[in-house]
Backbone as JSON, one array per atom type, in Angstrom:
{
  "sequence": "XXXXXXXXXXXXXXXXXXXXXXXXXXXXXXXXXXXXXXXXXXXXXXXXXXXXXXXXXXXXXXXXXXXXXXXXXXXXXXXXXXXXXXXXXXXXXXXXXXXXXXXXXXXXXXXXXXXXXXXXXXXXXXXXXXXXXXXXXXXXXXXXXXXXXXXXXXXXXXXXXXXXXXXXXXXXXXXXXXXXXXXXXXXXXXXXXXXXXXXXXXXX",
  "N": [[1.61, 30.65, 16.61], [3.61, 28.2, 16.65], [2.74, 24.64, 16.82], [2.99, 21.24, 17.67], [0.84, 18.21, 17.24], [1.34, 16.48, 19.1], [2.0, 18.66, 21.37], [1.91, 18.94, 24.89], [0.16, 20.76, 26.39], [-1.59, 23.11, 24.62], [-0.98, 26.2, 23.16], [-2.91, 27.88, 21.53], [-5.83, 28.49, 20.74], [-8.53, 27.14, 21.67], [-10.41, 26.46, 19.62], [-13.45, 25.22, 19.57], [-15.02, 22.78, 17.02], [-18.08, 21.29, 15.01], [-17.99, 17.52, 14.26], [-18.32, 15.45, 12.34], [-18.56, 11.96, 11.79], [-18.28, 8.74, 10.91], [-18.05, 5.74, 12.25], [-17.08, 2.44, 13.26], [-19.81, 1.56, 11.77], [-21.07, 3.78, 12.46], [-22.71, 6.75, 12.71], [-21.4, 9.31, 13.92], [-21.98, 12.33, 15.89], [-19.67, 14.66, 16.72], [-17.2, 16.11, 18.58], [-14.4, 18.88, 17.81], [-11.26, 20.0, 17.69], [-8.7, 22.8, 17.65], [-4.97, 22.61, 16.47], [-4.87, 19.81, 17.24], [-4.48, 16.23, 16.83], [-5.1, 15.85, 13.36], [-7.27, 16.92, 13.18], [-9.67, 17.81, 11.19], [-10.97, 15.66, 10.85], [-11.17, 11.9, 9.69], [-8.2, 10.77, 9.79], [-5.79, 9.8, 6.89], [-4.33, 7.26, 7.48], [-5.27, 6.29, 10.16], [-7.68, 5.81, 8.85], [-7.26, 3.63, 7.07], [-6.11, 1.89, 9.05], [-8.67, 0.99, 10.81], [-10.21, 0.42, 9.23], [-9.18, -1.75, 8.19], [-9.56, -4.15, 10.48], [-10.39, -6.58, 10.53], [-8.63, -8.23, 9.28], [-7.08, -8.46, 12.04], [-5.82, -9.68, 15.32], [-8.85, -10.8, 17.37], [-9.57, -8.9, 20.48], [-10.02, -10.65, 23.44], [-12.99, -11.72, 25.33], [-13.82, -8.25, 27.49], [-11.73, -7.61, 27.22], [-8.92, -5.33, 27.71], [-8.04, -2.74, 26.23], [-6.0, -0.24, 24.76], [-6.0, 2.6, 23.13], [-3.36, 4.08, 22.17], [-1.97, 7.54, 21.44], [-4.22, 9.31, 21.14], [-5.88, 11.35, 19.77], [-8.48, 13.31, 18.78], [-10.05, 10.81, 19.14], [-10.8, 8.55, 17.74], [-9.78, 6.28, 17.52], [-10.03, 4.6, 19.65], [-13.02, 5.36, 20.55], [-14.01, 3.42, 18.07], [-13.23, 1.37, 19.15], [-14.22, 1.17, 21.66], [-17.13, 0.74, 20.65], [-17.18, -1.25, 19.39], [-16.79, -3.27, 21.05], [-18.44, -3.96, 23.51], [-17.65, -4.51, 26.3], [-15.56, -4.21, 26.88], [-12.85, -2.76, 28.45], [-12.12, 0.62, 27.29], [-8.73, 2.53, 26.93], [-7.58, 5.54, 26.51], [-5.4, 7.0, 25.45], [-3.04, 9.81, 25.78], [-0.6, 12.84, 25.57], [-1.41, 14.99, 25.15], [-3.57, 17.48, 26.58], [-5.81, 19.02, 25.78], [-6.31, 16.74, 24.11], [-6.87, 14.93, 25.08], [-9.41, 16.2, 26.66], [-10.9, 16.29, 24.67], [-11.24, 13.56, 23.57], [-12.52, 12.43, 25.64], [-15.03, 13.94, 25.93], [-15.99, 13.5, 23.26], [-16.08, 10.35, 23.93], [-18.93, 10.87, 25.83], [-20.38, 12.22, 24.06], [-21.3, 9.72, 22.29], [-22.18, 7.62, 24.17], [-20.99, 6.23, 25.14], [-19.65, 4.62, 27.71], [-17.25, 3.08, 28.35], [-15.31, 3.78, 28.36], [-11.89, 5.1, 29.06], [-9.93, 8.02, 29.85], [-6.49, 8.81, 29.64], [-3.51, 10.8, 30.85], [-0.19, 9.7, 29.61], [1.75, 9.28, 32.19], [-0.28, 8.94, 33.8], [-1.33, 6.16, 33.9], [-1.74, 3.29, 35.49], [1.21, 1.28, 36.54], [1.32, -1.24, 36.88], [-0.37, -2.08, 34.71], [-1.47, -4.35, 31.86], [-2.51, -4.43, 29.34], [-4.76, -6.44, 26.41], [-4.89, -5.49, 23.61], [-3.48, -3.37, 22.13], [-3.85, -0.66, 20.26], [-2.71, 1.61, 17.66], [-2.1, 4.67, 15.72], [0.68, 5.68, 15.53], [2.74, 8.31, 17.09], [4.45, 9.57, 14.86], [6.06, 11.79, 14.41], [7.26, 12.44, 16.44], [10.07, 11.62, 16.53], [12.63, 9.45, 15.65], [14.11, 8.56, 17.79], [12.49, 8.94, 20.12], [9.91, 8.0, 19.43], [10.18, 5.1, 18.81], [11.56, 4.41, 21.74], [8.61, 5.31, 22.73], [7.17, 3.05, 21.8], [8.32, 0.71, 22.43], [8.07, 0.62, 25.22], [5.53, 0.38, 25.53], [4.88, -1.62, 24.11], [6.09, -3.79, 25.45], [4.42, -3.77, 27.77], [2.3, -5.59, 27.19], [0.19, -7.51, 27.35], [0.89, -11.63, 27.84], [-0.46, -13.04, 26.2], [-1.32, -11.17, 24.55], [-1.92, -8.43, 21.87], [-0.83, -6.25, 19.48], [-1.7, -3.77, 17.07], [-0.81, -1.85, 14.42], [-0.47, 1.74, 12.9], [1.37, 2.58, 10.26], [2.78, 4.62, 7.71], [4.62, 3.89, 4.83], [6.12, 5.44, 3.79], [7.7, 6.7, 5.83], [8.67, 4.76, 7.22], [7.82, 2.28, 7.63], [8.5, -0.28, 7.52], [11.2, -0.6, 8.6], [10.68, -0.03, 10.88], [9.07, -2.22, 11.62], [11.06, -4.29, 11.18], [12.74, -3.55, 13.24], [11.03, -3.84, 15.69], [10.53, -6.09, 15.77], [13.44, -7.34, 16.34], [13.56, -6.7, 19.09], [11.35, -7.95, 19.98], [11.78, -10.55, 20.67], [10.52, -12.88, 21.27], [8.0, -12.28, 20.04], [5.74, -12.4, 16.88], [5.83, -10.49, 14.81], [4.71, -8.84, 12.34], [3.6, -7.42, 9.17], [0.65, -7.19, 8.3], [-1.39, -6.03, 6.44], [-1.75, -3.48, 3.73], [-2.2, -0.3, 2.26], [-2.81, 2.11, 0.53], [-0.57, 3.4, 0.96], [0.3, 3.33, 3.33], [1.6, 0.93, 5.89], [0.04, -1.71, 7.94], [1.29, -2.8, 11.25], [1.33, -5.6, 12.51], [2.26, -6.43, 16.17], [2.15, -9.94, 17.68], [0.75, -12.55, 19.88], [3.12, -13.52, 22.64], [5.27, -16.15, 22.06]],
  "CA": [[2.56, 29.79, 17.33], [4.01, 26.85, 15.78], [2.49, 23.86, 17.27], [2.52, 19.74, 17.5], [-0.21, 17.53, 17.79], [2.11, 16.43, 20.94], [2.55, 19.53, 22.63], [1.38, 18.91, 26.28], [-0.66, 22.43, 26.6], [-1.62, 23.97, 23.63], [-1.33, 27.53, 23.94], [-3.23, 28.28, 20.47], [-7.19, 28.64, 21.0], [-9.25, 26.18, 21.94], [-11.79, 26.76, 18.97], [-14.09, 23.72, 19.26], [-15.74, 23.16, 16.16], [-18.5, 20.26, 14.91], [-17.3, 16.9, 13.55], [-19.7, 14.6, 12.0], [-17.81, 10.78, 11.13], [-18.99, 7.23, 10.72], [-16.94, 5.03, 13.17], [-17.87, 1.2, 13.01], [-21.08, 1.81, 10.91], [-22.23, 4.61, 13.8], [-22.9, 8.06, 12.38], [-21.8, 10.17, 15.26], [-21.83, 14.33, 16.15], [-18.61, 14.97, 17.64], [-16.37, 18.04, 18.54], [-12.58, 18.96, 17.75], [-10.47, 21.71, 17.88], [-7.13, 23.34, 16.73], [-3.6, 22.08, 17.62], [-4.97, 18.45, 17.67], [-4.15, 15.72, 15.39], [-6.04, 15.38, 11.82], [-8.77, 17.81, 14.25], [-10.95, 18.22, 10.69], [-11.24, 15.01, 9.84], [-10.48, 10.95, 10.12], [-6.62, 10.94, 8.65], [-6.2, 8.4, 5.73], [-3.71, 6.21, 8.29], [-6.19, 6.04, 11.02], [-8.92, 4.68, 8.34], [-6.53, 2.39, 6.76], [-6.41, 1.0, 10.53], [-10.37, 0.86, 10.88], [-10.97, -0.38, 7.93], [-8.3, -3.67, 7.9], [-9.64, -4.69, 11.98], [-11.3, -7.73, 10.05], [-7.65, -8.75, 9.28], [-6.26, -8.76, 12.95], [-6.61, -10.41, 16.4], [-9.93, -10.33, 17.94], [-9.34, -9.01, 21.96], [-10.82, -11.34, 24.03], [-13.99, -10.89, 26.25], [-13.24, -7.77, 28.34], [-10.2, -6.78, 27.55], [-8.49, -4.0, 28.13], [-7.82, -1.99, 24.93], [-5.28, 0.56, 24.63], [-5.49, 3.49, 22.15], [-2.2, 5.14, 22.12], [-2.08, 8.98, 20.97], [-5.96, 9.08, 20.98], [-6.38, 12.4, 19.56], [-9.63, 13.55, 19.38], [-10.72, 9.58, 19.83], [-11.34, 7.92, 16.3], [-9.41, 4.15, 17.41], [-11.0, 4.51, 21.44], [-14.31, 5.35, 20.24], [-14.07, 2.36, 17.42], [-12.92, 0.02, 19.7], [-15.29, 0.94, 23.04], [-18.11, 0.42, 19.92], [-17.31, -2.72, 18.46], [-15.8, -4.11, 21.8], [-18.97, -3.15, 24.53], [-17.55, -5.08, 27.32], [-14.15, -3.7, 26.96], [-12.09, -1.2, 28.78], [-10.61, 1.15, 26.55], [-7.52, 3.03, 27.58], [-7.29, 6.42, 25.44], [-3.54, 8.08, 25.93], [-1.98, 10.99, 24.78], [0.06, 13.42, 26.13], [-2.22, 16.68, 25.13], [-4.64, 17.97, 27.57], [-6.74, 18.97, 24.62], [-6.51, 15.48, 22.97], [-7.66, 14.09, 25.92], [-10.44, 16.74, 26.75], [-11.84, 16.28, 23.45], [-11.8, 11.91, 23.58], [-13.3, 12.16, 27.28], [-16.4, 14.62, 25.5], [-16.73, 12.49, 22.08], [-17.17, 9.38, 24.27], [-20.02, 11.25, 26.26], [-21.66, 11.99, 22.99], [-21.63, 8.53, 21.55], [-22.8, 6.85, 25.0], [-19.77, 5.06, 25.8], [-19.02, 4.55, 29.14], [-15.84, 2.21, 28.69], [-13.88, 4.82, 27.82], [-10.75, 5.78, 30.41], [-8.97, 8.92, 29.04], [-5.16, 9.44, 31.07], [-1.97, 10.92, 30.36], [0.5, 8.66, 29.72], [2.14, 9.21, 33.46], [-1.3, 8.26, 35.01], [-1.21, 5.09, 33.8], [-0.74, 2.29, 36.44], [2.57, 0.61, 35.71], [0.88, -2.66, 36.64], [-1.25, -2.11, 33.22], [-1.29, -5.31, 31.09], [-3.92, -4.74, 28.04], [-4.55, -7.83, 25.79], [-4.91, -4.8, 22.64], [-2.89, -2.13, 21.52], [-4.36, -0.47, 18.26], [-2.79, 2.96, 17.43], [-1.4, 5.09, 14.7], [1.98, 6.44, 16.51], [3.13, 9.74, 16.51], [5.69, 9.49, 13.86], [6.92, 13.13, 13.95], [8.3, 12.86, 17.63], [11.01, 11.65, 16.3], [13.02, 8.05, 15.57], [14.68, 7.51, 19.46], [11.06, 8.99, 20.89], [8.93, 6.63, 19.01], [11.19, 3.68, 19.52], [11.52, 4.32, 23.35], [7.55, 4.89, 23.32], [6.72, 1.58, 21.82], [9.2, -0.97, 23.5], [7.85, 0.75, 26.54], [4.14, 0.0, 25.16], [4.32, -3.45, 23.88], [6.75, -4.35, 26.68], [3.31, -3.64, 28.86], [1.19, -5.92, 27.01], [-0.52, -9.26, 28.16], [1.3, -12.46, 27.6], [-1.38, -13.32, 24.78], [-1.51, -9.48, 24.27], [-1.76, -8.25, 20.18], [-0.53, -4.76, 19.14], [-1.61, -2.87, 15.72], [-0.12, -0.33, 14.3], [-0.33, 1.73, 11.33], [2.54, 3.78, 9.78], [3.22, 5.35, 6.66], [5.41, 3.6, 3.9], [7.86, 6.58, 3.21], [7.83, 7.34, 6.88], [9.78, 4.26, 8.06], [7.05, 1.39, 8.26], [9.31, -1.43, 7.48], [12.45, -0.46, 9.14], [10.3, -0.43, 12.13], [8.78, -3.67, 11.79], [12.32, -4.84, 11.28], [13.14, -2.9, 14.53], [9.87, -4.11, 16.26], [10.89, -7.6, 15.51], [14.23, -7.45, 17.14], [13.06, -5.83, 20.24], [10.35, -8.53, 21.02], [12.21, -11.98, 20.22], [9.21, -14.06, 21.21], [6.58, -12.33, 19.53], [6.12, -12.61, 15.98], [5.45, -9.48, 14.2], [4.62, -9.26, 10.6], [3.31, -6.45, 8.32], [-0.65, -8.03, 8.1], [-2.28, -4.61, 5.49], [-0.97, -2.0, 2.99], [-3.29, 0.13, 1.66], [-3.01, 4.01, 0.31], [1.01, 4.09, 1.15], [0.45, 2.74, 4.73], [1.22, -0.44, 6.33], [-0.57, -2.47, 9.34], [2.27, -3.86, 11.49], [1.19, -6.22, 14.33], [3.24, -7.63, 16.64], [1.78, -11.17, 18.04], [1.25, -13.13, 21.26], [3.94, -14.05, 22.7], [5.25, -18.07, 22.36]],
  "C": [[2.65, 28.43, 16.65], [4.26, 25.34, 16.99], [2.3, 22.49, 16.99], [1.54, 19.6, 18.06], [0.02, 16.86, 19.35], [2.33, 17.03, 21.59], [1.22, 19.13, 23.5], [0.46, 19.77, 26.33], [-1.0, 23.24, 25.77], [-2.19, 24.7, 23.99], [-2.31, 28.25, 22.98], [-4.77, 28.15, 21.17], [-8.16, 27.79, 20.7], [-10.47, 26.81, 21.17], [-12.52, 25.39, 18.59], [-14.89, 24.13, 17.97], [-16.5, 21.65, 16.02], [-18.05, 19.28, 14.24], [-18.24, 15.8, 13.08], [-18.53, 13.04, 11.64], [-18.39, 9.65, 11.51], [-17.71, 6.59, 11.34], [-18.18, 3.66, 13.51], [-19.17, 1.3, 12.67], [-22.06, 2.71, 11.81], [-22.04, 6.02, 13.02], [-22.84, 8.55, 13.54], [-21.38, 12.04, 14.85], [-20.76, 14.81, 16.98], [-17.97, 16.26, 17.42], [-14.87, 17.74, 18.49], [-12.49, 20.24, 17.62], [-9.24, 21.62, 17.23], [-6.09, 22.68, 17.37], [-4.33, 20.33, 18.06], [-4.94, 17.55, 16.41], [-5.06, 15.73, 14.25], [-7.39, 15.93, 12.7], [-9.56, 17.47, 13.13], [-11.61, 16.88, 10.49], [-10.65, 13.26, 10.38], [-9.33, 10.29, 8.55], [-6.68, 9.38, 8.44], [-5.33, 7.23, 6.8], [-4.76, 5.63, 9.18], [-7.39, 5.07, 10.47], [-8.5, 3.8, 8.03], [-6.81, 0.97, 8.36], [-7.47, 0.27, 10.22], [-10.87, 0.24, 10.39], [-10.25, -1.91, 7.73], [-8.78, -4.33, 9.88], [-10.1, -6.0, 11.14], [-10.04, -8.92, 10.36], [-6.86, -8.82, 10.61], [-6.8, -9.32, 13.89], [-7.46, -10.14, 17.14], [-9.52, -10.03, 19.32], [-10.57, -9.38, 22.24], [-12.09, -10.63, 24.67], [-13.57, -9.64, 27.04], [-12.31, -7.77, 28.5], [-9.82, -5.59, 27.35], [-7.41, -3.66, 26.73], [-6.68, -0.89, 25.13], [-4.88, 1.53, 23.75], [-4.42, 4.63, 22.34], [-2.04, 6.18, 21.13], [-3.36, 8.65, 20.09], [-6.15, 10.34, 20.0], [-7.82, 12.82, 20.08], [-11.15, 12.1, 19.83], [-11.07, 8.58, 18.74], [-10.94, 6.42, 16.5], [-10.07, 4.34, 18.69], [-12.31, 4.5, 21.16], [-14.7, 4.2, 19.53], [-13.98, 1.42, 18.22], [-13.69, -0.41, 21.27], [-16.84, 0.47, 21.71], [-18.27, -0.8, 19.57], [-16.86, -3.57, 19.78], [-16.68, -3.73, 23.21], [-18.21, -3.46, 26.28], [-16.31, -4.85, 27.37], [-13.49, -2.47, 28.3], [-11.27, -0.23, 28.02], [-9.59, 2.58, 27.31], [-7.52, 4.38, 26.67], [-6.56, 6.88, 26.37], [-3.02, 8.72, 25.11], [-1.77, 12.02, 26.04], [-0.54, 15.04, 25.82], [-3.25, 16.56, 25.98], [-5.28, 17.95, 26.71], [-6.79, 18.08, 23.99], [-7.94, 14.75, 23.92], [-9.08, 14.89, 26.45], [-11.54, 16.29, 25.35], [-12.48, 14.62, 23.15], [-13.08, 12.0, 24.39], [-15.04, 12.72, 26.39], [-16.88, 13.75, 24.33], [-16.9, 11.46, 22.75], [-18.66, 9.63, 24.87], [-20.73, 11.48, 25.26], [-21.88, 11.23, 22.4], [-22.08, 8.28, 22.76], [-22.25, 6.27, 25.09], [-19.34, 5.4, 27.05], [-18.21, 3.68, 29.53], [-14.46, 2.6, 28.22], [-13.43, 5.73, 28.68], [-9.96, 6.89, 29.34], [-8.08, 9.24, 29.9], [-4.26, 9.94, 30.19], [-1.2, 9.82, 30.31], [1.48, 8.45, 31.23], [0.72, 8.78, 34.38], [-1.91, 7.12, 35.14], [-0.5, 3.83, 34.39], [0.18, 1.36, 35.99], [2.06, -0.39, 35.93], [-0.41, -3.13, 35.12], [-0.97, -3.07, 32.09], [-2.43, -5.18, 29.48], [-3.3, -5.86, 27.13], [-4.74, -6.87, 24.49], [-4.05, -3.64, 22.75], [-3.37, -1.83, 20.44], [-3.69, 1.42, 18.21], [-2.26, 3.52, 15.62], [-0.69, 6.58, 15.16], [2.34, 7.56, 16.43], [4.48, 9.71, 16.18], [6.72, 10.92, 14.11], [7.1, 13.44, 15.56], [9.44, 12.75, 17.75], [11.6, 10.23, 16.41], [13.03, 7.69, 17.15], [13.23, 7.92, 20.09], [10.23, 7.82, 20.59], [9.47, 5.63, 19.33], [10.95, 3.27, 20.95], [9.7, 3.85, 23.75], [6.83, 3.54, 22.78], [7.5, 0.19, 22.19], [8.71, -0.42, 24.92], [5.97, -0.16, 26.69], [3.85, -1.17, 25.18], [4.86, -4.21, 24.8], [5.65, -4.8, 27.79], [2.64, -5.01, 28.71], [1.09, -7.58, 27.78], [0.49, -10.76, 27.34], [0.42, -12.9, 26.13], [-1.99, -12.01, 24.13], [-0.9, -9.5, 22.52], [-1.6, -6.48, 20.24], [-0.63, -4.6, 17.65], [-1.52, -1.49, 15.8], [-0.13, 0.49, 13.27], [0.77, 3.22, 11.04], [2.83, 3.46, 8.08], [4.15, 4.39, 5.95], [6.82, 4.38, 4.15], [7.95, 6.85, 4.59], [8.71, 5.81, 8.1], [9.15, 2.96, 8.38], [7.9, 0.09, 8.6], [10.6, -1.26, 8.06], [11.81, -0.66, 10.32], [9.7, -1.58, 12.64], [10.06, -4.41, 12.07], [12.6, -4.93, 12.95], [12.66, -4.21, 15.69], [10.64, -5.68, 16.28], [12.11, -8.62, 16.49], [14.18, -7.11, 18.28], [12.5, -7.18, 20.86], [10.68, -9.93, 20.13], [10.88, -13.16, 19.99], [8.0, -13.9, 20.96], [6.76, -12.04, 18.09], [5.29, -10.96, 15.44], [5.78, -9.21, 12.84], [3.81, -8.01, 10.03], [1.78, -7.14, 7.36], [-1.34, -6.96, 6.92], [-1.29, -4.28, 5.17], [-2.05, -1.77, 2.3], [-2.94, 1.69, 1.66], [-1.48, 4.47, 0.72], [1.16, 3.86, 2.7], [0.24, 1.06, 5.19], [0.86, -0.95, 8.05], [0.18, -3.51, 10.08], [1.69, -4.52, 12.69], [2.13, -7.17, 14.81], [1.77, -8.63, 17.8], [1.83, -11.63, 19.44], [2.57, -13.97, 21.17], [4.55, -15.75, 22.93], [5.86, -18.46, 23.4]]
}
């Protein structure tokens, strides 16, 4: 069956398998499965992310984080690690994305890690972070819709990173991004490996 990393229900077979990866200098033992994004492995966008956090805005004490399309948890897990006093938010729209975050935070020992669908997310939800790497292949008006709905959320002094692909539209969407959110400044902060790190800014 010919399946996205976004289908809601994957009907393909939940074959968990072991995942070993270094996330903020932590060697952890985690599990993934089929039908979930970059399942074997942490995809070169995602590290690009990980690896440029030096370069973006620190979220404050206890704030409320937001990893949008978590997969199996590689920015939620990074960011409940480096961020203990945080709340992080992991969202995606697969049952199996989110089964699999919810279990890799239990085997690191994070307990500031919320895993929801994106409908169980209280509309009064302000996070002062956004950090994801978007799901490009839902399509231009999908992606669009789901990040003016996203950054629309965020905190008045709220920071959003993002990382997308070069050939896949990075700079047209910064452009986009730009026009969308008048009073926040958003700028193209990384490039590294054919991907760039767009954040949009608190707002003035």
């Amino acid at each position: 069956m010919d399946e996205h990393y976004f289908t809601p229900s994957p009907a393909t077979d939940d074959r968990r398998f072991p995942l070993r990866v270094r996330l903020a200098g932590h060697d952890l033992d985690l599990v993934s499965s089929a039908s979930v994004f970059s399942g074997r492995g942490l995809d070169k966008a995602t590290a690009v992310l990980l690896d440029r956090l030096d370069e973006l805005a620190v979220p404050p004490p206890g704030a409320t984080i937001v990893d949008l399309g978590c997969g199996w948890g590689p920015i939620a897990l990074t960011a409940a690690l480096l961020h203990p006093g945080s709340q992080v938010w992991a969202v995606d729209v697969s049952e199996r994305a989110r089964e699999l975050t919810a279990e890799n935070a239990r085997r690191a020992g994070l307990t500031n890690v919320r895993v929801l669908a994106p409908q169980e997310v209280p509309e009064a939800l302000a996070p002062e972070a956004i950090w994801s790497n978007p799901p490009i292949r839902i399509g231009k008006e999908a992606l669009r819709s789901l990040l003016q709905e996203w950054t629309g959320r965020l905190a008045p002094q709220g920071t959003a990173a993002l990382v997308v692909g070069k050939n896949l539209g990075a700079d047209p969407l910064a452009r986009w991004l730009g026009e969308q959110l008048p009073d926040r400044p958003v700028a193209k902060v990384a490039s590294a490996k054919g991907f760039r790190v767009i954040e949009v800014g608190p707002a003035g």
